[in-house]
Coordinates of C-alpha atoms in Angstrom, one line a residue:
M1 CA 155.7 68.5 66.2
S2 CA 156.5 66.4 63.2
G3 CA 153.4 64.3 63.7
L4 CA 151.2 67.4 63.4
N5 CA 149.8 68.8 60.2
I6 CA 150.7 72.5 60.4
I7 CA 149.6 75.2 58.0
S8 CA 151.0 78.7 57.9
N9 CA 148.8 81.8 58.3
T10 CA 149.2 82.4 54.6
S11 CA 147.8 79.0 53.5
L12 CA 145.0 78.8 56.2
T13 CA 141.8 79.8 54.3
M14 CA 139.0 79.2 56.8
F15 CA 137.7 78.2 60.2
I16 CA 134.7 76.1 61.0
L17 CA 132.1 77.5 63.4
I18 CA 129.8 75.3 65.5
G19 CA 126.2 75.5 66.7
I20 CA 125.3 74.0 70.1
P21 CA 126.9 70.5 70.6
G22 CA 124.3 67.8 71.3
L23 CA 121.5 69.9 69.9
E24 CA 122.2 69.6 66.2
D25 CA 118.8 68.2 65.4
A26 CA 117.2 71.2 67.0
N27 CA 119.3 73.8 65.2
F28 CA 116.5 74.7 62.8
W29 CA 114.1 75.6 65.6
I30 CA 116.8 77.3 67.7
A31 CA 117.4 79.6 64.8
F32 CA 113.8 80.9 65.2
L33 CA 114.5 81.8 68.8
L34 CA 117.8 83.5 67.6
C35 CA 115.9 85.4 64.9
F36 CA 113.4 86.6 67.6
V37 CA 116.3 87.8 69.8
Y38 CA 117.8 89.6 66.7
L39 CA 114.6 91.4 65.9
M40 CA 114.0 92.4 69.5
A41 CA 117.5 93.8 69.8
I42 CA 117.2 95.7 66.6
L43 CA 113.7 97.0 67.3
G44 CA 114.5 97.9 70.9
N45 CA 117.7 99.8 70.2
C46 CA 116.5 101.5 67.1
T47 CA 113.5 102.7 69.1
I48 CA 115.8 104.1 71.8
V49 CA 117.9 106.0 69.2
F50 CA 114.9 107.3 67.4
I51 CA 113.1 108.5 70.5
I52 CA 116.2 110.3 71.8
K53 CA 116.8 111.9 68.5
M54 CA 113.2 113.1 68.0
E55 CA 112.4 114.2 71.6
S56 CA 114.1 117.5 72.5
S57 CA 113.4 116.9 76.2
L58 CA 115.8 113.9 76.0
H59 CA 118.7 115.9 74.6
E60 CA 120.7 115.5 77.7
P61 CA 124.1 113.8 78.3
M62 CA 122.6 110.7 80.0
Y63 CA 120.3 110.0 77.0
F64 CA 123.0 110.9 74.4
F65 CA 125.2 108.2 76.0
L66 CA 122.3 105.8 76.0
A67 CA 121.8 106.4 72.3
M68 CA 125.5 105.7 71.7
L69 CA 125.2 102.4 73.7
A70 CA 122.1 101.5 71.7
A71 CA 123.9 102.2 68.4
L72 CA 126.8 100.0 69.5
D73 CA 124.4 97.2 70.4
I74 CA 122.9 97.4 66.9
L75 CA 126.4 97.0 65.4
L76 CA 127.3 94.2 67.7
V77 CA 124.2 92.0 66.9
N78 CA 124.7 92.7 63.2
S79 CA 128.3 91.5 63.4
V80 CA 127.3 88.2 65.0
I81 CA 123.7 87.0 64.5
P82 CA 123.4 86.9 60.7
K83 CA 126.3 84.4 60.5
M84 CA 124.8 82.4 63.4
L85 CA 121.5 82.2 61.5
G86 CA 123.4 80.8 58.5
I87 CA 124.9 78.1 60.8
F88 CA 121.6 77.1 62.4
W89 CA 119.4 77.3 59.3
F90 CA 121.7 76.4 56.4
D91 CA 124.6 74.6 58.1
A92 CA 126.9 77.3 56.6
R93 CA 129.6 76.8 59.2
E94 CA 132.6 77.9 57.2
I95 CA 134.1 81.4 57.7
S96 CA 137.1 82.6 55.9
F97 CA 140.3 83.4 57.8
N98 CA 140.1 87.1 57.0
A99 CA 136.4 87.3 57.7
C100 CA 137.0 85.7 61.1
L101 CA 139.6 88.3 61.9
V102 CA 137.2 91.1 61.0
Q103 CA 134.4 89.6 63.1
M104 CA 136.8 89.1 66.0
F105 CA 137.9 92.8 65.8
C106 CA 134.3 94.0 65.6
I107 CA 133.1 92.0 68.6
H108 CA 136.0 92.9 70.9
S109 CA 136.3 96.6 69.8
I110 CA 132.6 97.2 70.2
S111 CA 132.6 95.6 73.6
A112 CA 135.5 97.9 74.6
M113 CA 133.6 100.9 73.3
E114 CA 130.5 99.9 75.3
S115 CA 132.6 99.6 78.4
T116 CA 133.9 103.2 77.9
I117 CA 130.4 104.5 77.4
L118 CA 129.3 102.8 80.6
V119 CA 132.1 104.7 82.4
A120 CA 130.9 107.9 80.8
M121 CA 127.3 107.3 82.0
A122 CA 128.6 106.6 85.5
F123 CA 130.5 109.9 85.5
D124 CA 127.4 111.7 84.2
R125 CA 125.4 110.3 87.2
Y126 CA 128.2 111.3 89.6
V127 CA 128.2 114.9 88.3
A128 CA 124.4 115.1 88.2
I129 CA 124.0 114.0 91.8
C130 CA 127.2 115.3 93.5
N131 CA 127.6 118.6 91.6
P132 CA 124.2 119.3 89.9
L133 CA 124.8 123.1 89.5
R134 CA 127.8 122.4 87.2
H135 CA 126.3 119.4 85.4
K136 CA 125.4 121.3 82.2
S137 CA 128.6 123.3 82.1
I138 CA 130.8 120.2 82.6
L139 CA 129.0 117.8 80.2
T140 CA 128.2 120.1 77.3
S141 CA 127.1 118.7 73.9
S142 CA 130.7 119.2 72.6
I143 CA 132.2 117.3 75.5
V144 CA 129.6 114.4 75.1
A145 CA 130.5 114.2 71.4
K146 CA 134.2 114.1 72.2
I147 CA 133.7 111.4 74.8
G148 CA 131.8 109.3 72.2
L149 CA 134.7 109.8 69.8
V150 CA 137.2 108.8 72.5
A151 CA 135.2 105.6 73.1
V152 CA 135.4 104.7 69.5
I153 CA 139.1 105.4 69.1
R154 CA 140.0 103.7 72.4
G155 CA 138.0 100.6 71.6
A156 CA 139.5 100.3 68.1
A157 CA 143.0 101.1 69.1
I158 CA 143.3 98.6 72.0
M159 CA 141.8 95.8 69.9
A160 CA 143.5 96.5 66.6
P161 CA 146.6 94.3 67.6
L162 CA 144.4 91.2 68.1
P163 CA 144.0 90.3 64.4
C164 CA 147.7 90.9 63.8
L165 CA 148.6 88.6 66.7
I166 CA 146.3 85.9 65.4
K167 CA 147.5 86.3 61.8
R168 CA 151.2 85.7 62.7
L169 CA 150.5 82.3 64.1
P170 CA 150.6 78.9 62.4
Y171 CA 147.6 76.6 62.8
C172 CA 146.9 72.9 63.0
R173 CA 144.4 71.6 60.6
A174 CA 141.8 71.0 63.3
T175 CA 140.4 74.5 63.0
V176 CA 136.8 73.8 64.3
L177 CA 136.2 76.7 66.7
S178 CA 134.3 76.4 70.0
H179 CA 131.7 79.0 69.3
S180 CA 129.3 80.3 66.6
Y181 CA 131.6 83.3 66.0
C182 CA 135.2 84.2 66.3
L183 CA 136.7 85.2 69.6
H184 CA 140.4 85.9 70.2
Q185 CA 140.7 83.7 73.2
D186 CA 139.1 80.8 71.2
V187 CA 141.0 81.2 67.9
M188 CA 144.5 81.5 69.5
N189 CA 144.1 78.1 71.2
F190 CA 144.1 76.3 67.8
S191 CA 147.6 77.5 67.0
C192 CA 150.5 75.1 67.1
A193 CA 153.0 77.8 68.1
D194 CA 153.7 79.6 71.4
I195 CA 150.7 81.9 72.2
S196 CA 152.2 83.6 75.3
V197 CA 152.2 87.0 73.6
N198 CA 148.5 86.6 72.8
I199 CA 147.7 85.5 76.4
I200 CA 149.7 88.4 77.9
Y201 CA 148.1 91.0 75.6
G202 CA 144.7 89.6 76.4
L203 CA 145.4 90.0 80.1
I204 CA 146.7 93.5 79.5
I205 CA 143.4 94.4 77.8
I206 CA 141.3 92.9 80.5
I207 CA 143.2 94.7 83.3
S208 CA 143.8 98.0 81.6
A209 CA 140.5 98.4 79.8
M210 CA 137.7 96.4 81.3
G211 CA 139.3 96.2 84.7
L212 CA 140.0 99.9 84.8
D213 CA 136.5 100.7 83.5
S214 CA 134.8 98.6 86.2
L215 CA 137.0 100.2 88.8
L216 CA 136.0 103.7 87.7
I217 CA 132.4 102.8 87.6
F218 CA 132.6 101.4 91.2
L219 CA 134.5 104.6 92.3
S220 CA 131.7 106.8 90.8
Y221 CA 129.0 105.0 92.6
F222 CA 131.0 104.9 95.9
L223 CA 131.3 108.7 95.7
I224 CA 127.6 108.9 94.8
L225 CA 126.6 106.7 97.7
R226 CA 128.8 108.8 100.1
A227 CA 127.1 112.0 98.9
V228 CA 123.6 110.6 99.0
L229 CA 123.8 109.3 102.5
R230 CA 124.1 112.9 103.8
L231 CA 120.7 113.7 102.3
S232 CA 117.2 113.1 103.5
W233 CA 115.5 109.7 102.9
E234 CA 113.2 111.1 100.2
V235 CA 116.1 112.8 98.3
R236 CA 118.1 109.5 98.6
L237 CA 115.3 107.5 96.9
K238 CA 115.0 110.1 94.1
A239 CA 118.8 110.1 93.5
F240 CA 119.1 106.4 93.5
S241 CA 116.1 106.1 91.1
T242 CA 118.1 108.0 88.5
C243 CA 120.9 105.5 88.8
I244 CA 119.1 102.2 88.9
S245 CA 118.8 101.7 85.1
H246 CA 122.5 102.3 84.6
I247 CA 123.4 100.0 87.5
C248 CA 121.3 97.2 85.9
V249 CA 122.9 97.7 82.5
V250 CA 126.4 97.6 84.1
L251 CA 125.6 94.3 85.8
I252 CA 124.1 92.9 82.5
F253 CA 127.3 93.8 80.7
Y254 CA 130.0 92.9 83.2
I255 CA 128.7 89.7 84.9
P256 CA 128.6 87.7 81.6
F257 CA 131.9 89.2 80.6
I258 CA 133.6 88.1 83.8
G259 CA 131.9 84.7 83.6
L260 CA 133.1 84.2 80.0
A261 CA 136.7 85.3 80.9
M262 CA 136.8 83.0 83.9
V263 CA 135.6 80.0 81.8
H264 CA 138.2 80.6 79.1
R265 CA 141.0 81.2 81.5
F266 CA 140.3 78.5 84.2
G267 CA 137.5 76.3 82.8
K268 CA 139.5 74.0 80.6
R269 CA 138.1 70.9 82.1
S270 CA 134.5 72.1 82.3
S271 CA 131.8 71.2 79.7
P272 CA 132.1 73.1 76.4
I273 CA 128.4 73.8 76.7
I274 CA 129.2 76.2 79.6
A275 CA 131.6 78.3 77.5
I276 CA 129.1 78.4 74.6
V277 CA 126.2 79.4 76.8
M278 CA 128.3 82.1 78.5
A279 CA 129.6 83.5 75.2
N280 CA 126.0 83.7 73.8
V281 CA 124.7 85.3 76.9
Y282 CA 127.5 87.8 76.9
L283 CA 126.9 88.9 73.3
L284 CA 123.2 88.5 72.8
V285 CA 121.5 89.2 76.1
P286 CA 122.7 92.8 76.8
P287 CA 121.5 94.2 73.4
V288 CA 118.0 92.8 74.1
L289 CA 117.8 93.8 77.8
N290 CA 119.3 97.2 77.7
P291 CA 116.4 98.9 75.8
M292 CA 113.9 97.1 78.1
V293 CA 115.7 98.3 81.2
Y294 CA 115.8 101.9 80.2
G295 CA 112.3 101.7 78.7
I296 CA 110.8 100.4 81.9
K297 CA 112.9 102.1 84.5
T298 CA 113.3 105.5 83.0
K299 CA 110.2 107.6 83.2
Q300 CA 111.2 110.1 80.6
I301 CA 111.9 107.5 77.9
R302 CA 108.8 105.6 78.8
Q303 CA 106.6 108.7 78.5
S304 CA 108.3 109.7 75.2
I305 CA 107.7 106.3 73.7
M306 CA 104.0 106.4 74.7
K307 CA 103.7 109.9 73.3
A308 CA 105.2 108.8 70.0
F309 CA 102.8 105.8 69.7
H310 CA 99.9 108.0 70.7
R311 CA 100.9 110.6 68.1
N312 CA 101.1 108.0 65.3
A313 CA 97.8 106.4 66.4
T314 CA 95.9 109.7 66.2
R315 CA 97.5 111.0 63.0
P316 CA 95.1 109.2 60.6
E317 CA 92.2 111.1 62.2
L318 CA 93.6 114.3 60.6
F319 CA 92.4 113.1 57.2
H320 CA 88.8 112.4 58.3

């Protein structure tokens, strides 16, 4: 340990973020693609929130949860992409220690909030299909708002210890991170001290939060499947059609998350490009695809968007 330059958490001032190793010469052009992804995510999710807010026919639990998910996606891309654009366009790779902790907290807490909302959406589909007569009485507007509040509090509470666990550690001077943003599982590996507490708490979060959420979602769809199989073929198709969008969004969220967790836990000898690609897919792809999935697969949203565009297109005719 004497041969290592170690700095305490009080003297550490910044981390260095990276772009994509081996593609440094293409960073300027990659940033345009990243900017396109950013605009698509913002435009798509803002459209979802606006349409659900304006169309009274969409004031139902499923769409309220979707609006919450879209709002969280907006917060997520805003906590990540502006800094990434600075890296790719201006080589602004430095991030202060405290800013890194804030970004880390935002990324992990928003992800946990989204996971909770996905559970709520699965429960909504379960009640709507298995107990439709009580759907409105069970998932009232008040209950939906409380579920949203619980999602925010839960996500913030379980992730709040992460910055504290990072701040207590001493670091070696080689603080060039492995991604374009700060993740707990990445930052902790640059410490020169024992990180067992960080590893254990990270596993607790994965098992008790993400693991439990995925189990509850699976249980909801198992009960839905069991109930639907008793119905006629035509009714089965109609029931499954109301679930397909949510199933797609769940897969878009959890598959990259599981892949990223596996790479960080067991892929120490794999190429760093794999971890970078998985991390970018996990954070950037769901906010872009979620509005598309619901816009294409959900008839009510698709019709509401078309109605809004038609209304705006015909409005100037009123002045002729």
